[in-house]
Amino acid sequence: MKIIKVKDYQEMSRLASEQVIDKINNTEKPVLGLATGSTPEGLYQNLIDANKNNLVSFKNVTTFNLDEYIGLASDDPNSYNYFMNEKLFKHIDIEPSNTHLPNGKATDIEQECQDYEDLIKKTGKVNLQILGLGVNGHIAFNEPGTSFSSRTQKTELVEETIEANARFFDRKEDVPTHAITMGIESIMESEEIILLASGKNKAKAIKQLVEGEVTEDFPASILQKHPHATIIVDQDAASLLE
Ligand code: F6R
């Protein structure tokens, strides 16, 4: 696992965007794995700027997002479908049919999870997966205790995650309690992974991810075992590292 320490959020976002652009420009049919949340917003803005300045094109790019809340339609402003459109897709030259997120309104959630897995497999593999980090060590919505051999599945969000995500909703009670998430094994099959973390509130989790034991109690720790995982952290998030 490679650790890159940078000064601040801007530098983290810039470096991550350079690596994404590099991957796109050096892969024939690039497949990106994308995350939502606050952390990758700067990265997405940089990608929009680079696309506008003709430094990168998304015409051949396919994307798969990590997760979606169950019960929210894709046009719900709190859905991850909506987030991705607003923060990235509608501003770049990507083919909308090449962007994929789980359908949180699917009538058969189990089937939806299976279909999502199958679609990723049919596309090949994710060439570059972007991850954020939950303060409790979750990656995607794989909460502590999730099996390392999990595939795309329905998951129940823990209280800590509901509280952390309540900032996006009018009321905490509006945060959905369940989500569809790519599994840990599905994520680990990506050719390359970049995890981003910024800010003091991620410092403890980053320390455990980098220096702690590999355990299902702290899902992100599995990245220590990935052959091409890079962690880009700003000074605050890296502040507890030895
Ligand atoms: C989002 C996701 C989550 C977030 C994590 C950190 O698609 O999979 O694991 O990456 O909760 O969220 P932020 O970036 O808002 O701190």
Tab-separated table of C-alpha atoms and ligand atoms in Angstrom:
chain	number	residue	atom	x	y	z
A	1	MET	CA	0.000	0.000	0.000
A	2	LYS	CA	1.447	3.319	-1.035
A	3	ILE	CA	0.839	6.373	1.193
A	4	ILE	CA	1.086	9.840	-0.330
A	5	LYS	CA	0.914	12.733	2.112
A	6	VAL	CA	-0.114	16.091	0.702
A	7	LYS	CA	-0.668	19.523	2.193
A	8	ASP	CA	-4.411	19.964	2.008
A	9	TYR	CA	-7.725	19.059	0.376
A	10	GLN	CA	-6.881	20.994	-2.819
A	11	GLU	CA	-3.613	19.146	-3.303
A	12	MET	CA	-5.269	15.784	-2.565
A	13	SER	CA	-7.940	16.517	-5.174
A	14	ARG	CA	-5.415	17.726	-7.755
A	15	LEU	CA	-3.151	14.700	-7.359
A	16	ALA	CA	-6.101	12.295	-7.510
A	17	SER	CA	-7.408	13.954	-10.671
A	18	GLU	CA	-3.984	13.668	-12.323
A	19	GLN	CA	-3.961	9.937	-11.590
A	20	VAL	CA	-7.500	9.458	-12.905
A	21	ILE	CA	-6.689	11.393	-16.091
A	22	ASP	CA	-3.510	9.388	-16.542
A	23	LYS	CA	-5.470	6.136	-16.220
A	24	ILE	CA	-8.115	7.292	-18.708
A	25	ASN	CA	-5.532	8.464	-21.222
A	26	ASN	CA	-3.560	5.220	-21.013
A	27	THR	CA	-6.417	2.704	-21.095
A	28	GLU	CA	-8.294	1.773	-24.233
A	29	LYS	CA	-11.734	1.411	-22.631
A	30	PRO	CA	-11.315	2.744	-19.106
A	31	VAL	CA	-13.666	1.598	-16.370
A	32	LEU	CA	-13.751	3.807	-13.288
A	33	GLY	CA	-15.208	2.957	-9.898
A	34	LEU	CA	-16.588	6.078	-8.261
A	35	ALA	CA	-17.580	7.162	-4.757
A	36	THR	CA	-19.927	9.838	-3.451
A	37	GLY	CA	-19.644	11.860	-0.224
A	38	SER	CA	-17.755	15.079	0.428
A	39	THR	CA	-14.257	13.730	-0.119
A	40	PRO	CA	-14.235	13.241	-3.924
A	41	GLU	CA	-16.069	16.482	-4.765
A	42	GLY	CA	-12.801	18.369	-5.381
A	43	LEU	CA	-11.525	15.543	-7.563
A	44	TYR	CA	-14.719	15.680	-9.634
A	45	GLN	CA	-14.458	19.449	-10.041
A	46	ASN	CA	-10.883	19.039	-11.302
A	47	LEU	CA	-12.043	16.391	-13.776
A	48	ILE	CA	-14.767	18.736	-15.037
A	49	ASP	CA	-12.180	21.501	-15.514
A	50	ALA	CA	-9.776	19.136	-17.295
A	51	ASN	CA	-12.575	17.969	-19.595
A	52	LYS	CA	-13.484	21.577	-20.432
A	53	ASN	CA	-9.831	22.309	-21.176
A	54	ASN	CA	-9.596	19.263	-23.481
A	55	LEU	CA	-7.044	17.520	-21.275
A	56	VAL	CA	-9.238	14.438	-20.995
A	57	SER	CA	-12.304	12.993	-22.674
A	58	PHE	CA	-14.812	10.641	-21.056
A	59	LYS	CA	-16.268	9.453	-24.379
A	60	ASN	CA	-14.814	5.953	-23.913
A	61	VAL	CA	-15.175	5.867	-20.135
A	62	THR	CA	-17.566	3.592	-18.255
A	63	THR	CA	-18.291	4.193	-14.571
A	64	PHE	CA	-19.664	2.110	-11.719
A	65	ASN	CA	-20.545	3.752	-8.422
A	66	LEU	CA	-20.066	1.987	-5.132
A	67	ASP	CA	-23.475	2.373	-3.593
A	68	GLU	CA	-26.972	3.822	-3.455
A	69	TYR	CA	-29.558	4.325	-0.717
A	70	ILE	CA	-32.499	1.940	-0.810
A	71	GLY	CA	-35.814	3.756	-1.222
A	72	LEU	CA	-34.532	6.848	-3.024
A	73	ALA	CA	-35.357	7.308	-6.708
A	74	SER	CA	-32.586	8.453	-9.030
A	75	ASP	CA	-34.132	11.958	-9.268
A	76	ASP	CA	-34.302	12.342	-5.474
A	77	PRO	CA	-31.842	15.142	-4.552
A	78	ASN	CA	-30.446	12.942	-1.764
A	79	SER	CA	-29.815	9.935	-3.961
A	80	TYR	CA	-26.318	9.109	-5.085
A	81	ASN	CA	-27.597	8.963	-8.669
A	82	TYR	CA	-28.573	12.624	-8.364
A	83	PHE	CA	-25.298	13.519	-6.621
A	84	MET	CA	-23.214	12.013	-9.418
A	85	ASN	CA	-25.184	13.799	-12.110
A	86	GLU	CA	-24.878	17.143	-10.346
A	87	LYS	CA	-21.246	16.822	-9.287
A	88	LEU	CA	-19.806	15.192	-12.379
A	89	PHE	CA	-21.752	13.473	-15.140
A	90	LYS	CA	-23.833	16.363	-16.491
A	91	HIS	CA	-20.719	18.545	-16.811
A	92	ILE	CA	-18.550	16.146	-18.840
A	93	ASP	CA	-18.683	14.436	-22.227
A	94	ILE	CA	-19.542	11.020	-20.794
A	95	GLU	CA	-22.214	8.883	-22.445
A	96	PRO	CA	-25.017	8.727	-19.817
A	97	SER	CA	-25.664	5.075	-20.688
A	98	ASN	CA	-22.057	4.302	-19.664
A	99	THR	CA	-22.640	5.528	-16.096
A	100	HIS	CA	-23.948	2.995	-13.596
A	101	LEU	CA	-25.286	3.155	-10.070
A	102	PRO	CA	-27.417	0.599	-8.259
A	103	ASN	CA	-31.158	1.282	-8.461
A	104	GLY	CA	-32.334	2.056	-4.927
A	105	LYS	CA	-35.957	1.761	-6.030
A	106	ALA	CA	-35.636	-1.725	-7.532
A	107	THR	CA	-38.565	-3.954	-6.556
A	108	ASP	CA	-36.286	-6.968	-6.185
A	109	ILE	CA	-33.190	-5.692	-4.373
A	110	GLU	CA	-31.417	-9.052	-4.359
A	111	GLN	CA	-31.825	-9.330	-8.122
A	112	GLU	CA	-30.606	-5.747	-8.523
A	113	CYS	CA	-27.418	-6.617	-6.592
A	114	GLN	CA	-26.824	-9.681	-8.757
A	115	ASP	CA	-27.473	-7.700	-11.952
A	116	TYR	CA	-25.011	-5.013	-10.846
A	117	GLU	CA	-22.299	-7.616	-10.222
A	118	ASP	CA	-23.002	-9.228	-13.583
A	119	LEU	CA	-22.814	-5.908	-15.376
A	120	ILE	CA	-19.401	-5.135	-13.887
A	121	LYS	CA	-18.152	-8.595	-14.886
A	122	LYS	CA	-19.548	-8.184	-18.405
A	123	THR	CA	-17.744	-4.852	-18.747
A	124	GLY	CA	-14.475	-6.450	-17.698
A	125	LYS	CA	-13.022	-5.071	-14.521
A	126	VAL	CA	-12.728	-1.744	-12.793
A	127	ASN	CA	-9.393	-0.263	-13.852
A	128	LEU	CA	-9.317	2.401	-11.156
A	129	GLN	CA	-11.513	2.509	-8.061
A	130	ILE	CA	-11.858	5.742	-6.062
A	131	LEU	CA	-12.724	5.309	-2.383
A	132	GLY	CA	-13.516	7.559	0.550
A	133	LEU	CA	-13.196	6.369	4.139
A	134	GLY	CA	-15.869	6.212	6.821
A	135	VAL	CA	-14.800	7.307	10.307
A	136	ASN	CA	-15.629	3.752	11.433
A	137	GLY	CA	-13.459	2.250	8.686
A	138	HIS	CA	-16.218	1.513	6.200
A	139	ILE	CA	-15.492	1.516	2.480
A	140	ALA	CA	-18.524	1.929	0.244
A	141	PHE	CA	-21.287	1.000	2.724
A	142	ASN	CA	-19.474	-2.055	4.028
A	143	GLU	CA	-19.796	-1.471	7.747
A	144	PRO	CA	-17.530	-3.026	10.416
A	145	GLY	CA	-18.090	-6.774	10.587
A	146	THR	CA	-18.793	-7.182	6.849
A	147	SER	CA	-17.156	-10.284	5.426
A	148	PHE	CA	-14.062	-9.713	3.297
A	149	SER	CA	-15.649	-12.098	0.777
A	150	SER	CA	-18.821	-10.009	0.400
A	151	ARG	CA	-20.177	-9.135	-3.029
A	152	THR	CA	-22.736	-6.462	-3.991
A	153	GLN	CA	-25.491	-6.705	-1.418
A	154	LYS	CA	-28.117	-4.987	0.694
A	155	THR	CA	-26.675	-3.536	3.875
A	156	GLU	CA	-27.978	-1.822	6.989
A	157	LEU	CA	-26.253	1.438	7.871
A	158	VAL	CA	-24.946	1.708	11.422
A	159	GLU	CA	-25.888	4.648	13.655
A	160	GLU	CA	-22.452	6.292	13.218
A	161	THR	CA	-22.864	6.354	9.428
A	162	ILE	CA	-26.434	7.657	9.612
A	163	GLU	CA	-25.204	10.440	11.897
A	164	ALA	CA	-22.245	11.257	9.630
A	165	ASN	CA	-24.491	11.423	6.548
A	166	ALA	CA	-27.331	13.347	8.211
A	167	ARG	CA	-25.608	16.585	7.158
A	168	PHE	CA	-26.866	16.034	3.617
A	169	PHE	CA	-30.509	15.653	4.723
A	170	ASP	CA	-33.055	18.067	6.263
A	171	ARG	CA	-33.571	15.752	9.227
A	172	LYS	CA	-31.601	12.799	10.561
A	173	GLU	CA	-34.792	10.708	10.386
A	174	ASP	CA	-34.754	11.156	6.602
A	175	VAL	CA	-31.462	9.280	6.160
A	176	PRO	CA	-32.308	5.865	4.679
A	177	THR	CA	-31.415	2.960	6.938
A	178	HIS	CA	-30.425	0.578	4.143
A	179	ALA	CA	-28.321	0.726	1.000
A	180	ILE	CA	-27.064	-1.370	-1.864
A	181	THR	CA	-23.296	-1.546	-1.754
A	182	MET	CA	-20.579	-3.193	-3.747
A	183	GLY	CA	-18.957	-5.828	-1.561
A	184	ILE	CA	-15.417	-5.878	-0.263
A	185	GLU	CA	-14.377	-8.697	-2.569
A	186	SER	CA	-15.944	-6.854	-5.518
A	187	ILE	CA	-13.930	-3.732	-4.631
A	188	MET	CA	-10.709	-5.700	-4.137
A	189	GLU	CA	-10.973	-7.032	-7.714
A	190	SER	CA	-10.256	-3.550	-9.073
A	191	GLU	CA	-6.947	-3.292	-10.873
A	192	GLU	CA	-5.961	-0.200	-8.921
A	193	ILE	CA	-7.469	1.603	-5.913
A	194	ILE	CA	-7.016	5.163	-4.694
A	195	LEU	CA	-8.457	6.023	-1.291
A	196	LEU	CA	-8.771	9.700	-0.425
A	197	ALA	CA	-8.976	11.162	3.069
A	198	SER	CA	-8.891	14.725	4.268
A	199	GLY	CA	-9.383	16.444	7.608
A	200	LYS	CA	-8.741	15.760	11.296
A	201	ASN	CA	-11.921	13.698	11.702
A	202	LYS	CA	-10.373	11.023	9.459
A	203	ALA	CA	-7.022	10.894	11.301
A	204	LYS	CA	-7.901	8.003	13.639
A	205	ALA	CA	-9.385	5.949	10.827
A	206	ILE	CA	-6.329	6.566	8.616
A	207	LYS	CA	-4.015	5.468	11.416
A	208	GLN	CA	-5.965	2.258	11.856
A	209	LEU	CA	-6.112	1.654	8.122
A	210	VAL	CA	-2.353	2.089	7.681
A	211	GLU	CA	-0.948	0.782	10.975
A	212	GLY	CA	-3.669	-1.439	12.405
A	213	GLU	CA	-4.296	-5.130	11.890
A	214	VAL	CA	-6.200	-6.428	8.888
A	215	THR	CA	-9.601	-7.294	10.306
A	216	GLU	CA	-13.226	-7.387	9.211
A	217	ASP	CA	-13.931	-5.131	12.207
A	218	PHE	CA	-12.228	-2.380	10.221
A	219	PRO	CA	-13.169	-3.027	6.567
A	220	ALA	CA	-10.706	-0.553	4.993
A	221	SER	CA	-7.780	-2.488	6.525
A	222	ILE	CA	-8.149	-5.025	3.683
A	223	LEU	CA	-6.514	-2.450	1.390
A	224	GLN	CA	-3.179	-3.385	2.984
A	225	LYS	CA	-3.493	-6.604	0.961
A	226	HIS	CA	-4.255	-4.977	-2.407
A	227	PRO	CA	-1.296	-5.032	-4.838
A	228	HIS	CA	-1.975	-1.541	-6.211
A	229	ALA	CA	-3.642	0.539	-3.516
A	230	THR	CA	-2.658	4.151	-2.901
A	231	ILE	CA	-3.846	6.297	-0.014
A	232	ILE	CA	-3.729	10.036	-0.641
A	233	VAL	CA	-4.067	11.884	2.674
A	234	ASP	CA	-3.758	15.508	3.616
A	235	GLN	CA	-1.728	16.690	6.622
A	236	ASP	CA	-4.710	16.646	8.965
A	237	ALA	CA	-5.824	13.151	8.043
A	238	ALA	CA	-2.189	11.953	8.302
A	239	SER	CA	-1.575	13.709	11.623
A	240	LEU	CA	-1.666	10.541	13.796
A	241	LEU	CA	0.534	8.390	11.538
A	242	GLU	CA	3.851	7.217	13.016
B	1	F6R	C1	-19.782	6.885	-0.699
B	1	F6R	C2	-19.146	5.857	0.113
B	1	F6R	C3	-18.727	6.080	1.526
B	1	F6R	C4	-17.939	7.389	1.721
B	1	F6R	C5	-17.546	7.561	3.188
B	1	F6R	C6	-16.834	8.883	3.429
B	1	F6R	O1	-20.078	6.396	-1.976
B	1	F6R	O2	-19.000	4.789	-0.382
B	1	F6R	O3	-17.938	5.000	1.948
B	1	F6R	O4	-16.805	7.364	0.917
B	1	F6R	O5	-18.685	7.492	3.997
B	1	F6R	O6	-17.708	9.926	3.183
B	1	F6R	P1	-17.226	11.440	3.128
B	1	F6R	O7	-16.349	11.568	1.945
B	1	F6R	O8	-18.488	12.255	2.985
B	1	F6R	O9	-16.506	11.687	4.410
